[in-house]
CSV table of C-alpha atoms in Angstrom, one decimal:
chain,number,residue,atom,x,y,z
S,1,SER,CA,25.1,40.7,-124.6
S,2,LYS,CA,27.6,41.8,-127.3
S,3,ASP,CA,31.3,41.5,-126.8
S,4,LEU,CA,33.2,44.8,-126.8
S,5,PHE,CA,35.9,44.9,-129.5
S,6,PHE,CA,38.5,47.6,-130.0
S,7,THR,CA,37.7,49.8,-132.9
S,8,SER,CA,39.8,49.2,-136.0
S,9,GLN,CA,41.3,52.3,-137.4
S,10,ALA,CA,43.7,53.4,-140.2
S,11,LEU,CA,45.9,56.5,-140.6
S,12,PHE,CA,47.6,57.7,-143.8
S,13,SER,CA,50.0,60.7,-143.2
S,14,LEU,CA,52.3,62.6,-145.5
S,15,LYS,CA,54.6,65.4,-144.5
S,16,ALA,CA,56.8,67.6,-146.7
S,17,GLY,CA,58.9,70.7,-146.0
S,18,THR,CA,61.4,73.1,-147.5
S,19,HIS,CA,63.6,76.1,-146.6
S,20,THR,CA,62.2,79.3,-148.0
S,21,ARG,CA,65.2,81.5,-147.1
S,22,ILE,CA,62.9,84.3,-146.1
S,23,LEU,CA,64.6,84.2,-142.7
S,24,PRO,CA,67.8,82.2,-141.8
S,25,HIS,CA,67.1,78.5,-140.9
S,26,ASP,CA,63.3,78.8,-141.6
S,27,ASN,CA,61.1,75.9,-142.7
S,28,LEU,CA,57.8,75.8,-144.5
S,29,SER,CA,56.0,72.5,-144.1
S,30,TYR,CA,52.8,70.8,-145.2
S,31,HIS,CA,51.0,67.9,-143.5
S,32,PHE,CA,48.2,65.8,-145.0
S,33,ALA,CA,46.5,63.0,-143.1
S,34,HIS,CA,43.4,60.9,-143.3
S,35,GLN,CA,42.1,58.9,-140.4
S,36,GLN,CA,39.3,56.4,-140.6
S,37,TYR,CA,37.5,54.4,-137.8
S,38,TYR,CA,35.9,51.1,-139.0
S,39,LEU,CA,32.6,50.4,-137.1
S,40,ASN,CA,30.0,47.6,-137.4
S,41,GLU,CA,27.2,46.3,-135.2
S,42,ASP,CA,29.7,44.5,-132.9
S,43,THR,CA,32.0,47.4,-132.1
S,44,ARG,CA,31.7,50.5,-130.1
S,45,LEU,CA,33.9,53.5,-130.8
S,46,LEU,CA,36.8,53.5,-128.4
S,47,ILE,CA,38.6,56.7,-129.1
S,48,ASN,CA,42.3,56.4,-129.6
S,49,PRO,CA,43.2,59.0,-132.2
S,50,LEU,CA,46.3,58.2,-134.1
S,51,LEU,CA,46.2,61.7,-135.6
S,52,LYS,CA,47.4,64.4,-133.2
S,53,THR,CA,46.3,67.9,-134.0
S,54,ARG,CA,46.6,71.3,-132.3
S,55,GLY,CA,43.3,73.0,-132.8
S,56,PHE,CA,40.7,70.2,-133.1
S,57,ASP,CA,40.2,68.8,-129.6
S,58,GLY,CA,36.6,67.7,-129.1
S,59,ILE,CA,36.1,66.6,-132.7
S,60,ILE,CA,35.3,62.9,-132.8
S,61,ALA,CA,34.5,61.7,-136.3
S,62,GLN,CA,34.4,58.4,-138.1
S,63,SER,CA,36.4,59.8,-140.9
S,64,SER,CA,38.7,62.9,-140.9
S,65,VAL,CA,40.9,64.6,-143.5
S,66,TYR,CA,43.5,66.9,-142.1
S,67,ASN,CA,45.7,69.6,-143.7
S,68,ALA,CA,48.2,71.9,-142.0
S,69,ILE,CA,50.8,74.5,-143.1
S,70,ASP,CA,53.5,75.5,-140.7
S,71,TYR,CA,56.1,78.2,-141.0
S,72,SER,CA,58.9,77.8,-138.4
S,73,PHE,CA,62.0,79.9,-137.7
S,74,PRO,CA,64.4,80.4,-134.8
S,75,LEU,CA,65.4,83.7,-133.3
S,76,HIS,CA,68.9,83.4,-131.8
S,77,LEU,CA,69.1,85.1,-128.5
S,78,ASP,CA,72.2,83.9,-126.6
S,79,LEU,CA,71.0,85.2,-123.2
S,80,SER,CA,72.5,84.0,-120.0
S,81,ILE,CA,71.7,84.1,-116.3
S,82,PRO,CA,75.2,83.3,-115.0
S,83,GLY,CA,75.4,79.8,-113.4
S,84,LEU,CA,71.7,79.1,-113.8
S,85,LEU,CA,70.4,79.3,-117.3
S,86,TYR,CA,71.5,79.7,-120.9
S,87,ILE,CA,68.8,80.6,-123.4
S,88,LYS,CA,70.0,79.7,-126.8
S,89,ARG,CA,67.1,80.7,-129.1
S,90,LEU,CA,63.4,81.3,-129.4
S,91,GLU,CA,61.8,78.8,-131.7
S,92,THR,CA,58.7,80.3,-133.4
S,93,ASN,CA,56.1,78.3,-135.4
S,94,LEU,CA,53.0,79.8,-137.1
S,95,PHE,CA,50.4,77.3,-138.2
S,96,ALA,CA,47.1,77.0,-140.0
S,97,GLU,CA,45.0,73.8,-140.0
S,98,ARG,CA,41.9,72.5,-141.7
S,99,MET,CA,39.9,69.4,-140.9
S,100,LEU,CA,37.0,67.9,-142.8
S,101,ALA,CA,35.1,65.6,-140.3
S,102,GLY,CA,32.7,63.1,-141.7
S,103,TRP,CA,29.9,61.8,-139.5
S,104,SER,CA,30.7,63.8,-136.3
S,105,LEU,CA,30.0,61.7,-133.3
S,106,THR,CA,30.1,64.7,-130.9
S,107,ASP,CA,27.1,66.4,-132.5
S,108,PRO,CA,24.5,64.0,-133.9
S,109,GLU,CA,22.4,66.9,-135.2
S,110,ALA,CA,25.3,68.1,-137.4
S,111,ALA,CA,25.4,67.6,-141.1
S,112,ALA,CA,27.2,64.5,-142.6
S,113,LYS,CA,30.4,66.5,-143.1
S,114,GLN,CA,31.7,69.5,-141.2
S,115,GLU,CA,34.7,71.6,-142.0
S,116,PHE,CA,36.8,73.2,-139.2
S,117,TYR,CA,39.7,75.7,-139.3
S,118,ALA,CA,42.3,76.6,-136.7
S,119,GLY,CA,45.4,78.8,-136.6
S,120,GLY,CA,47.9,79.9,-134.0
S,121,VAL,CA,51.5,80.4,-132.9
S,122,GLU,CA,53.9,78.4,-130.8
S,123,LEU,CA,56.8,80.1,-129.0
S,124,SER,CA,59.3,78.0,-127.1
S,125,PHE,CA,62.6,78.9,-125.6
S,126,ASN,CA,65.5,76.5,-126.1
S,127,LEU,CA,67.2,76.4,-122.7
S,128,HIS,CA,70.2,74.8,-121.1
S,129,PRO,CA,69.6,74.6,-117.3
S,130,LEU,CA,72.6,75.1,-115.1
S,131,ARG,CA,74.7,75.7,-118.2
S,132,SER,CA,74.7,71.9,-118.9
S,133,ASN,CA,74.5,70.1,-122.2
S,134,PHE,CA,70.9,69.0,-121.4
S,135,ASN,CA,68.4,70.6,-123.8
S,136,LEU,CA,64.9,71.7,-122.7
S,137,ASN,CA,62.2,73.5,-124.6
S,138,ILE,CA,59.6,75.5,-122.6
S,139,GLY,CA,57.0,77.6,-124.2
S,140,LEU,CA,53.4,78.4,-125.1
S,141,ARG,CA,50.9,77.5,-127.9
S,142,ALA,CA,48.0,79.9,-128.6
S,143,THR,CA,45.3,78.5,-130.8
S,144,LEU,CA,42.2,80.0,-132.3
S,145,SER,CA,39.8,77.4,-133.6
S,146,GLN,CA,36.2,76.7,-134.6
S,147,ALA,CA,36.2,73.3,-132.8
S,148,PRO,CA,34.2,73.0,-129.6
S,149,GLU,CA,37.3,72.6,-127.4
S,150,GLY,CA,40.0,73.8,-129.8
S,151,SER,CA,40.8,77.4,-128.8
S,152,GLY,CA,43.1,78.2,-125.9
S,153,VAL,CA,46.6,78.6,-124.6
S,154,GLU,CA,48.7,75.6,-123.7
S,155,MET,CA,52.1,75.1,-122.2
S,156,ILE,CA,54.8,73.3,-124.2
S,157,LEU,CA,57.4,71.2,-122.5
S,158,ASN,CA,59.8,69.2,-124.8
S,159,VAL,CA,63.0,67.4,-124.2
S,160,PRO,CA,64.5,67.1,-127.7
S,161,TYR,CA,66.5,64.1,-128.9
S,162,LEU,CA,65.4,61.7,-126.2
């Protein structure tokens, strides 16, 4: 019987962004990443993806190259439900992603390399519950993807700066 070893993996990631000044406080960003699993006859693939994507759930590949473009901008609302809630802004993010997956492990019949595309929008409200200094972002992410389990609507819950 063979011993089970954790799968070695590597991730290279590069992010860059700039303000376009199309809208106040906007940001255009680009993300490039390459993730590689190293397998041999003594290892089994134990999935622990270092690369977190929005539209490519269900894609398991020995090698993947990821590109994403995001355009983010806030819409300042300043809405209040007296004593309960203060809504500071709506944070909006439009995104497009591309993944080149080499040796897909989810579909053995597939070609050696597959290309997947995804796009979507994230909308989250920046809230202050009970008019406190505590920040909370609650919203939705809608994604349209070619990946087997990539399309859908997800809830976003984020506590910034913790």
